Each structure stands twice: as C-alpha cells, then as structure tokens.
Coordinates of N, CA, C and O and ligand atoms in Angstrom, one line a residue:
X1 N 111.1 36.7 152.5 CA 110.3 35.6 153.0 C 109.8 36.0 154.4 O 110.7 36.5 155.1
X2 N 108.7 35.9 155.0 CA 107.7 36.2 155.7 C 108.5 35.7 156.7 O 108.9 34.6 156.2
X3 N 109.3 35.9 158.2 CA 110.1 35.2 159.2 C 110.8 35.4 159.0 O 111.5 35.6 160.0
X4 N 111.5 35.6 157.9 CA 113.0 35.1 157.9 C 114.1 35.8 158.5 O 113.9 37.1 158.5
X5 N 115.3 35.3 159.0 CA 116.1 36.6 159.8 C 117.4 36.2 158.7 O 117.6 35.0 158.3
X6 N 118.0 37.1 158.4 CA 119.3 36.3 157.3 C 120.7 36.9 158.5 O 120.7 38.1 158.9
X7 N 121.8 35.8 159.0 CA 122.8 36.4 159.7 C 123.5 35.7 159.3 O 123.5 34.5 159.5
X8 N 124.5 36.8 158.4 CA 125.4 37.2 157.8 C 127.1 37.2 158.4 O 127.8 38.1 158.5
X9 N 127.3 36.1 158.6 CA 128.9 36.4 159.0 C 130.3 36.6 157.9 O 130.3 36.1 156.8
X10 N 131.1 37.3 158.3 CA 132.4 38.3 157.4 C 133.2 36.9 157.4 O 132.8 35.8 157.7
X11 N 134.5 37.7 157.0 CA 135.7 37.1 157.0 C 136.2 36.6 158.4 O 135.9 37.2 159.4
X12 N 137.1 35.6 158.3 CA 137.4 34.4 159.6 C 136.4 34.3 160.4 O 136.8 34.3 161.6
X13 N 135.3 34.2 160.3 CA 134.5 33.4 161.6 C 133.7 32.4 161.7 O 133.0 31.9 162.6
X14 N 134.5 32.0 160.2 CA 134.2 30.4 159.9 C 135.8 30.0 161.0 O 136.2 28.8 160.9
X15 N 136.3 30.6 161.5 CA 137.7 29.9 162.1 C 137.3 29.8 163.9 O 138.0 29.6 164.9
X16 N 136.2 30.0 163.7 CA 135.9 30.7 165.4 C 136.2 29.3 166.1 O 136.1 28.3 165.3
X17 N 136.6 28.9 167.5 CA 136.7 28.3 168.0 C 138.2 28.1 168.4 O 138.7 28.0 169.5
X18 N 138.8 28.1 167.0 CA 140.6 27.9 167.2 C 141.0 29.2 166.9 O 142.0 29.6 167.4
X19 N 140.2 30.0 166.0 CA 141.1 31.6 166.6 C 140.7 32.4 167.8 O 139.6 32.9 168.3
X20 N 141.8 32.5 168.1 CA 142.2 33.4 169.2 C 141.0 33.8 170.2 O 140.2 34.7 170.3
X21 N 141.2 32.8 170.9 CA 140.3 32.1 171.9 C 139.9 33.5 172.9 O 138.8 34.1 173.2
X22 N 141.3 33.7 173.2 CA 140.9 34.7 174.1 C 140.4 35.9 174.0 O 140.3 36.7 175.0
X23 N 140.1 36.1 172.6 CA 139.7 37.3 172.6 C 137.7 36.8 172.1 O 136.8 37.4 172.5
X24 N 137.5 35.6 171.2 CA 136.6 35.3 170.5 C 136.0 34.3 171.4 O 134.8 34.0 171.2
X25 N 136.4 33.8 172.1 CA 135.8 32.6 173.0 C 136.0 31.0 171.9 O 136.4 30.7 170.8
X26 N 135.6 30.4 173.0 CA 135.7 28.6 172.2 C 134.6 28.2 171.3 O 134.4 27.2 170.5
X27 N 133.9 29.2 171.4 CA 132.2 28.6 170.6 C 132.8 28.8 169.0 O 133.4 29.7 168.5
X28 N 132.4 27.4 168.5 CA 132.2 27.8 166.8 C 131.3 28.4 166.0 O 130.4 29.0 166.6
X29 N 131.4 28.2 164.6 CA 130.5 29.2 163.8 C 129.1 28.2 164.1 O 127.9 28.7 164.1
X30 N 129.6 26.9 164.3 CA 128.4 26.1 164.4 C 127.3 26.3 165.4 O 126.1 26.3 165.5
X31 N 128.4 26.3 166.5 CA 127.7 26.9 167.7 C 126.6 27.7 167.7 O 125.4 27.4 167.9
X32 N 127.1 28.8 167.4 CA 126.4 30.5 167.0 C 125.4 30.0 166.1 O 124.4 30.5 166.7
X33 N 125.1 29.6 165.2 CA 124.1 28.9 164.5 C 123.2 28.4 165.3 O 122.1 28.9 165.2
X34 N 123.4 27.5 166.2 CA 122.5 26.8 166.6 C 121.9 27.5 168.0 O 121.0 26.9 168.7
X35 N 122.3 28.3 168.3 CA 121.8 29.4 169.6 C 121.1 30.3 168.3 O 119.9 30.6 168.5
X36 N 121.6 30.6 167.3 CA 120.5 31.5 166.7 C 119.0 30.5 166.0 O 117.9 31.0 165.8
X37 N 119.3 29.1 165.9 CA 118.2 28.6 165.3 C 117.2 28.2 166.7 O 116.0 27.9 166.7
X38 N 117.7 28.1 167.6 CA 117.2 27.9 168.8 C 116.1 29.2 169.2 O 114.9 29.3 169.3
X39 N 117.1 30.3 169.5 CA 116.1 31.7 169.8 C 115.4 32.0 168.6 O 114.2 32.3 168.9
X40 N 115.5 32.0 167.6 CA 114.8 32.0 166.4 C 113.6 31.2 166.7 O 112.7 31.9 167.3
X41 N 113.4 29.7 166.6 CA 112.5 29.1 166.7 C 111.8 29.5 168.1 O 110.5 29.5 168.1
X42 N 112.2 29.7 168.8 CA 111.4 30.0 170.2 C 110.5 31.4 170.0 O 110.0 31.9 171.0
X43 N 110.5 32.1 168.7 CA 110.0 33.5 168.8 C 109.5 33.7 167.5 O 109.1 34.8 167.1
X44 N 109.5 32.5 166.7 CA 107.8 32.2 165.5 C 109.3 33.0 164.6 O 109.1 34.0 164.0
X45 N 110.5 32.4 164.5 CA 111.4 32.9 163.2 C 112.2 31.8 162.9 O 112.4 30.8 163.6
X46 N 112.6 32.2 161.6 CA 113.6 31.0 160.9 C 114.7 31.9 160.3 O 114.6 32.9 159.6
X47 N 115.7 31.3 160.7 CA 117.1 31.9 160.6 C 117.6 31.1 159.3 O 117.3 29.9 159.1
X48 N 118.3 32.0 158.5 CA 119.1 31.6 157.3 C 120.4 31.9 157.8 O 120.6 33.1 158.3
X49 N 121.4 31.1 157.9 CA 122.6 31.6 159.1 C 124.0 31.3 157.8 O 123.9 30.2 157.3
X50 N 125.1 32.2 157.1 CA 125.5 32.3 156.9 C 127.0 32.7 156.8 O 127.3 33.7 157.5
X51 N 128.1 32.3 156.2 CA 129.4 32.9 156.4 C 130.3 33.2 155.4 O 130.5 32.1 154.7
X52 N 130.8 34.0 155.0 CA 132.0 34.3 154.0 C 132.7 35.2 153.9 O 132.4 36.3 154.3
X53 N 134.2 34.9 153.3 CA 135.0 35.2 153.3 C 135.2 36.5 152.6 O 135.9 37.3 153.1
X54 N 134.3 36.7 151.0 CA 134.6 37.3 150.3 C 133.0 38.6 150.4 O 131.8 38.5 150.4
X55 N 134.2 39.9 150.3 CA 133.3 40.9 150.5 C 131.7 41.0 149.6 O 130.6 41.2 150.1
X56 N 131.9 40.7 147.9 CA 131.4 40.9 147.1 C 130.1 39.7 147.6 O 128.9 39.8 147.7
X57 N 130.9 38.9 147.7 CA 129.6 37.4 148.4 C 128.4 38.2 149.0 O 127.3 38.4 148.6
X58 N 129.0 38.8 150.2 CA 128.6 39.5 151.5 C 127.5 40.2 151.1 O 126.3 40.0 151.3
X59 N 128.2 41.1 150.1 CA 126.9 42.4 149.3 C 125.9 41.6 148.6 O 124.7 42.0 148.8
X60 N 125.9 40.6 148.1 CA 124.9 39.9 146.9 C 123.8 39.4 147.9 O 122.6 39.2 147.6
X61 N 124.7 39.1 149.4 CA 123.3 38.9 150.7 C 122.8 39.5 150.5 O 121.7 39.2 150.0
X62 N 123.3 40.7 151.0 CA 122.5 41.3 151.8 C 121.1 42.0 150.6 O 119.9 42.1 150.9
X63 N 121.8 42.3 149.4 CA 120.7 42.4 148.3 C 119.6 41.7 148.1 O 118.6 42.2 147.7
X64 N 119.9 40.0 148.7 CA 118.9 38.9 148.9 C 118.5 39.4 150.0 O 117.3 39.1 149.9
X65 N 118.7 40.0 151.3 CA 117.7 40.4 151.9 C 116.7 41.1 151.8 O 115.6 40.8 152.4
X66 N 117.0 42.2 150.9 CA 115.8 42.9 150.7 C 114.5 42.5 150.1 O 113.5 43.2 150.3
X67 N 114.4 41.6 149.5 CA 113.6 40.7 149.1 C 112.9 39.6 149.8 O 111.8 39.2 149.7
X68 N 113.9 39.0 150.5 CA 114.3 37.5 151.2 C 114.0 37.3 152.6 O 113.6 36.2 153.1
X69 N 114.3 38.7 153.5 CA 114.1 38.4 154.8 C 113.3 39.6 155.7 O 113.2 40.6 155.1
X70 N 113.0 39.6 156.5 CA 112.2 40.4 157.9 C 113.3 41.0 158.3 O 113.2 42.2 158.6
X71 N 114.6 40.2 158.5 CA 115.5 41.4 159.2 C 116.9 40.6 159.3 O 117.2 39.4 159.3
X72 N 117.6 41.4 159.3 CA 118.8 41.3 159.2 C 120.2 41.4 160.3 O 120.7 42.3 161.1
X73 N 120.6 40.3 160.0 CA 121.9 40.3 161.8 C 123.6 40.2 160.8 O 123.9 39.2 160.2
X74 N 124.3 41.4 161.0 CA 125.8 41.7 160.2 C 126.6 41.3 161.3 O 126.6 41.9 162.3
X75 N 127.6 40.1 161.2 CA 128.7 40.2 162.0 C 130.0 40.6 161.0 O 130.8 39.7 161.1
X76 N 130.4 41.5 160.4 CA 131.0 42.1 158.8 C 132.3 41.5 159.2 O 133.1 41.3 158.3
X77 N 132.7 41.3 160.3 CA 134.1 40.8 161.0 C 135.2 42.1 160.3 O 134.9 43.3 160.4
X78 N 136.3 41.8 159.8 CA 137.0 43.1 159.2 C 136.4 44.1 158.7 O 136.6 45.2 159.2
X79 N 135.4 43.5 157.4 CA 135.2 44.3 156.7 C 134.1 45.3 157.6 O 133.5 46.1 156.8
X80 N 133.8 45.5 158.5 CA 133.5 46.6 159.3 C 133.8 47.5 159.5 O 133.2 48.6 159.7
X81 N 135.2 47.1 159.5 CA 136.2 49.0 159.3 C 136.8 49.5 158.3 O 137.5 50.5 158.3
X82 N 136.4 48.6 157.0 CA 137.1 49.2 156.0 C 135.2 49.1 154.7 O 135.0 50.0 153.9
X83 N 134.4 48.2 155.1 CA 133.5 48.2 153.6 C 132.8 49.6 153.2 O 131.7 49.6 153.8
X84 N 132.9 50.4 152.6 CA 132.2 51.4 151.9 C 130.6 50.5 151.4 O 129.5 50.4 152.0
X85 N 131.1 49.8 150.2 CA 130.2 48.3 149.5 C 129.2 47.6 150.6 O 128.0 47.9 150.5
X86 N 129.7 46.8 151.6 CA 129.1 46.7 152.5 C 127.7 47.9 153.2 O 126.6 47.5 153.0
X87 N 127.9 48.9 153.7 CA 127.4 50.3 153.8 C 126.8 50.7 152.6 O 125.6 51.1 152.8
X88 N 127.1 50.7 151.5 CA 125.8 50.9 150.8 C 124.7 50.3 150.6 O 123.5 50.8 150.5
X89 N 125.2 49.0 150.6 CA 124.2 47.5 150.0 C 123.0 47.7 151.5 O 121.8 47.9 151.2
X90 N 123.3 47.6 152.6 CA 122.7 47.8 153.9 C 121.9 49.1 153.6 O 120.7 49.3 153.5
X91 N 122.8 50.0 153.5 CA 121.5 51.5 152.9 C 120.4 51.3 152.4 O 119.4 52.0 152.6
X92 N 120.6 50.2 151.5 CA 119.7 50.2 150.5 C 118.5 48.7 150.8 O 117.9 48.2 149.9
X93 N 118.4 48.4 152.1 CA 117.8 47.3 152.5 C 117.0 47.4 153.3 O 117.4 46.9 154.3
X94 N 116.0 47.7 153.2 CA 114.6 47.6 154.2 C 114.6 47.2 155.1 O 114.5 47.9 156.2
X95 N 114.5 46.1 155.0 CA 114.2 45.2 156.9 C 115.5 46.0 158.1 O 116.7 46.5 158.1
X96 N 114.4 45.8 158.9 CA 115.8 46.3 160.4 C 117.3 45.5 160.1 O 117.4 44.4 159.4
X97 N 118.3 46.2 160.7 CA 119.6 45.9 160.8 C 119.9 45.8 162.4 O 119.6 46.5 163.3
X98 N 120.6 44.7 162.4 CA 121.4 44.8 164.0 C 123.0 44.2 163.7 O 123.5 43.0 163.4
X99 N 123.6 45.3 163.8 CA 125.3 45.2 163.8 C 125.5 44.3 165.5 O 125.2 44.7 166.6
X100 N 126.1 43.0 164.9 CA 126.8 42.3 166.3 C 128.7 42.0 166.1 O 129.4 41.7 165.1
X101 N 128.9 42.1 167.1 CA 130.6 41.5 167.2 C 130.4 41.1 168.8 O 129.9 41.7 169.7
X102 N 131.5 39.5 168.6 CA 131.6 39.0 169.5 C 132.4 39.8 170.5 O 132.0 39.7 171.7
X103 N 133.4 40.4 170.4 CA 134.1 41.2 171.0 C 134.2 43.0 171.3 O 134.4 43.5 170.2
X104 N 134.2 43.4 171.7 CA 133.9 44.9 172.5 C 135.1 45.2 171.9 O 136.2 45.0 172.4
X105 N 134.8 45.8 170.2 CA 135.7 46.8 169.7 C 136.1 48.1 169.8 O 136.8 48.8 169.0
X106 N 135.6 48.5 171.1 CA 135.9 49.9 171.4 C 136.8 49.4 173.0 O 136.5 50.1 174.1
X107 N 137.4 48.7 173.1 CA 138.1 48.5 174.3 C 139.3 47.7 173.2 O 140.2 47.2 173.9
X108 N 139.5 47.6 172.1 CA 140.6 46.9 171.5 C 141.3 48.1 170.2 O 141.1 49.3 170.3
X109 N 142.0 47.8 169.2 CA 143.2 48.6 168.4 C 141.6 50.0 168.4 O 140.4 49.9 168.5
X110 N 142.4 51.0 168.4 CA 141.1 52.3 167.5 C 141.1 51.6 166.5 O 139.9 51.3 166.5
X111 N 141.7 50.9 165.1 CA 141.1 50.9 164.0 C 140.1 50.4 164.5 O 139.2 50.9 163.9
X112 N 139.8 49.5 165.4 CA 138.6 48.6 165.6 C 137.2 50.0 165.8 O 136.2 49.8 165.1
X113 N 137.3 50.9 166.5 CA 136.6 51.6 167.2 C 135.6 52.3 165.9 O 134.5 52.8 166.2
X114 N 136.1 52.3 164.5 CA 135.4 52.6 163.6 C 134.6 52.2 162.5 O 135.2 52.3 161.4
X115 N 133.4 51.9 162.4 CA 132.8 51.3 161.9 C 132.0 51.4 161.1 O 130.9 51.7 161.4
X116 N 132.2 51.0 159.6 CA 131.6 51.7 158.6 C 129.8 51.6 158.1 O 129.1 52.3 157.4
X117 N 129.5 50.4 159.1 CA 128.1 49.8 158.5 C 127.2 50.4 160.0 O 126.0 50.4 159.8
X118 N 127.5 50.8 161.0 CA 126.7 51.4 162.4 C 126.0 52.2 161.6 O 125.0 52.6 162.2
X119 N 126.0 52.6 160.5 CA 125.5 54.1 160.1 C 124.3 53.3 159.4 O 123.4 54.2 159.2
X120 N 124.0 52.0 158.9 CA 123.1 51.8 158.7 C 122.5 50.6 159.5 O 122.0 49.7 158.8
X121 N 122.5 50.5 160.5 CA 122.0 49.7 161.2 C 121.1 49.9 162.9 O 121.6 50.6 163.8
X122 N 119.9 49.4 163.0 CA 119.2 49.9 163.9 C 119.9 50.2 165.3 O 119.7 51.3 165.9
X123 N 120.8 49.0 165.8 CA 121.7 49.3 167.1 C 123.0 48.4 166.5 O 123.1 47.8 165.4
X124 N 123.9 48.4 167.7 CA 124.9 47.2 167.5 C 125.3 46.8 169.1 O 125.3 47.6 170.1
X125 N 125.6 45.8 169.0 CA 125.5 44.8 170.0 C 126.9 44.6 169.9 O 127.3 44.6 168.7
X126 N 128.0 44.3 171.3 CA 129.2 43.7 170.9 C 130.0 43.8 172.5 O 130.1 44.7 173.3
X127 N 130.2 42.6 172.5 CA 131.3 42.2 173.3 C 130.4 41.5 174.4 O 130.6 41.7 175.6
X128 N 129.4 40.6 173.9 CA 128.8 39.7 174.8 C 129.0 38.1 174.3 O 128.3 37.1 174.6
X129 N 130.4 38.1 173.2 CA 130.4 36.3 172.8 C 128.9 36.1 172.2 O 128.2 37.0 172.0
X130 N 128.7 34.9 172.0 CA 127.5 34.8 171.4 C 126.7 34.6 171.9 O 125.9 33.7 171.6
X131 N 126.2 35.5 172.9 CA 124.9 36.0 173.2 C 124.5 37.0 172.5 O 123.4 37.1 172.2
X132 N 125.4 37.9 172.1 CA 125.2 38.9 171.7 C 124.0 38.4 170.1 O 123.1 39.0 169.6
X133 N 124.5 37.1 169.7 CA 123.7 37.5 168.1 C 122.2 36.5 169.1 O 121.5 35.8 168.4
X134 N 121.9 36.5 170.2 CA 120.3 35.8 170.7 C 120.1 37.4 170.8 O 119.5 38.0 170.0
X135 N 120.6 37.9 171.6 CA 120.2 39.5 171.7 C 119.4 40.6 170.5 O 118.6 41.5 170.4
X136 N 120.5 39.7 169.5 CA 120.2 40.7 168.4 C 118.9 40.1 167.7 O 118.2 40.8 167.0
X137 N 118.8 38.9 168.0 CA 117.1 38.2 167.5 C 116.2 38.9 168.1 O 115.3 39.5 167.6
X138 N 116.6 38.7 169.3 CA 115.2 39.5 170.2 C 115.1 40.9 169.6 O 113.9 41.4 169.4
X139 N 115.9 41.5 169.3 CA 115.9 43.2 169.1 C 115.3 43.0 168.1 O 114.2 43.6 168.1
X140 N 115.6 42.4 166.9 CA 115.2 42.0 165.3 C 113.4 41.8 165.9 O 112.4 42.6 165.6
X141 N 113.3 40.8 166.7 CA 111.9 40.5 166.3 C 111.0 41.0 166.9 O 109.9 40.5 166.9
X142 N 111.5 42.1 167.7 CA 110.7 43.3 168.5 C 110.2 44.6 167.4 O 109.1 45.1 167.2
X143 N 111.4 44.7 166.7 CA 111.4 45.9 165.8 C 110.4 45.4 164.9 O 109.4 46.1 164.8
X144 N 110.4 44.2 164.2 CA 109.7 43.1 163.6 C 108.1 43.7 164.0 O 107.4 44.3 163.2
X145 N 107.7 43.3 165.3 CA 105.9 43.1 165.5 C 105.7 44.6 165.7 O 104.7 45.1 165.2
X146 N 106.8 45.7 166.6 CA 106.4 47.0 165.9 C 105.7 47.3 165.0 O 104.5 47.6 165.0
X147 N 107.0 47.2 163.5 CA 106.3 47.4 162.1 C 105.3 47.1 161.8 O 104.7 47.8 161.0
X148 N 104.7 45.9 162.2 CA 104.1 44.7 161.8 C 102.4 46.0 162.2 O 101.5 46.6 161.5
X149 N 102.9 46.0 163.4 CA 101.5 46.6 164.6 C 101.4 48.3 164.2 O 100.9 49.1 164.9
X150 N 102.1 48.7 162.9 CA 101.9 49.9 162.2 C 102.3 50.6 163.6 O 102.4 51.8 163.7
Ligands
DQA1 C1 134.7 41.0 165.1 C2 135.5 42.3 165.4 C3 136.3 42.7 164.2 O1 137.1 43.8 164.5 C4 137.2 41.6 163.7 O2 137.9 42.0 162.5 C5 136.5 40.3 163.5 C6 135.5 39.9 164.5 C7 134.0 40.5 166.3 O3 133.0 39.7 166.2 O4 134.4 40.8 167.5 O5 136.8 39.5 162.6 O6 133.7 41.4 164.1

C-alpha cells in the first residue's frame, strides 16, 4: 500500500511499561504507537503498528510487507539474536528496513551484541527509548522520496 510503514514488534513488548523499567523505560506498547502514528502523520505516512509473540506470526509480516508497505520498522525483541526465519523473510522484502531497539544492545549481555536481521536492514537505531522508532520514520521516509525521486 502506497504510505504505508508496517512496525513490527517481537516477543515481550506488548509487556513494555511494567517490564523492566530500567532498562526499557515506562512508555507502553501503546505509547510507541501513538509517537509512531503521530510522526507518521506529520510526514504524508500511515503506520500499521503491530506486536507478537510468535516468531512464525512475525515472518507472515513481514511477507505482507512486500506487497503491503513502503517500508519497514523491526523491533524483533529476542528473536534478533537467535531468528535465521526472521533474516530470510526480510531478505526477501523490498521496501527499506530499519532495525530499532529501545535499548543499546552493545553496552548490555554479548549475546545481545549479535544480531541476526542487521544484515538485512538499511541502518539500526538503538538505545534512544522510543525515540528511536520516530527516528526510524524519518530514516524510512527519506530513503522513501529518494527511491521515489529515482
Ligand atoms: C530489545 C533488545 C533485545 O535484546 C531484547 O530481547 C528485547 C528488546 C530492545 O528493544 O531493546 O526484547 O529488542
């Protein structure tokens, strides 16, 4: 669909707010939604804002992206360090990619430091709380009037 930005949230970040504050901040998933429908609207886009638990869900997105949207915002939450599935489905998806995490995974465990879907994504953004996914709009709909402007 002509606008459309699809962002995509993993596993637990439908919990945001009461988990682990200190590392994710107080904002909910609702929150982050509504900063993304906000910057979205202010820059001629419409956000399909999304969350789930289950990997396979995740892939059938993003497959609907390639069809469905202009561009694409991954918060993969776990499955970031472990999805092969994830990383292919994204391979195989046209519109720009911007990998976001609320948190600065290269200052937290090494498993965190490695990331299986960076490999298909335009940049990644992380450890700005939810700014980081307005960030990743703006980035989305720069790369966006690029293409657009051949
Ligand atoms: C996260 C970072 C991941 O390591 C973690 O598993 C998450 C959230 C983030 O937004 O900081 O669930 O993607």
């Amino acid at each position: 669909m002509a606008n459309a930005i699809f962002v995509l949230n993993g596993p637990n970040l439908n919990l945001l707010g009461t988990r682990e504050p200190e590392v994710y901040g107080t904002e909910t998933l609702e929150d982050l939604h509504a900063r993304c429908d906000r910057k979205a609207h202010e820059l001629g886009f419409v956000v399909d804002f999304r969350q789930s638990n289950a990997e396979g869900e995740l892939v059938n997105w993003i497959q609907e992206a390639r069809t469905d949207a202009s561009g694409l915002i991954v918060n993969a939450g776990a499955f970031t360090h472990t999805s092969i599935a994830m990383l292919d489905a994204l391979l195989a998806c046209p519109v720009p990619i911007v990998e976001v995490h609320l948190s600065n995974i290269f200052t937290r465990e090494p498993f965190r430091h490695r990331s299986y879907i960076s490999q298909a994504a335009k940049g990644v953004i992380c450890g700005f709380g939810g700014l980081g996914y307005e960030l990743a709009i703006e980035a989305l709909a720069a790369a966006i009037s690029r293409a657009k402007a051949g």
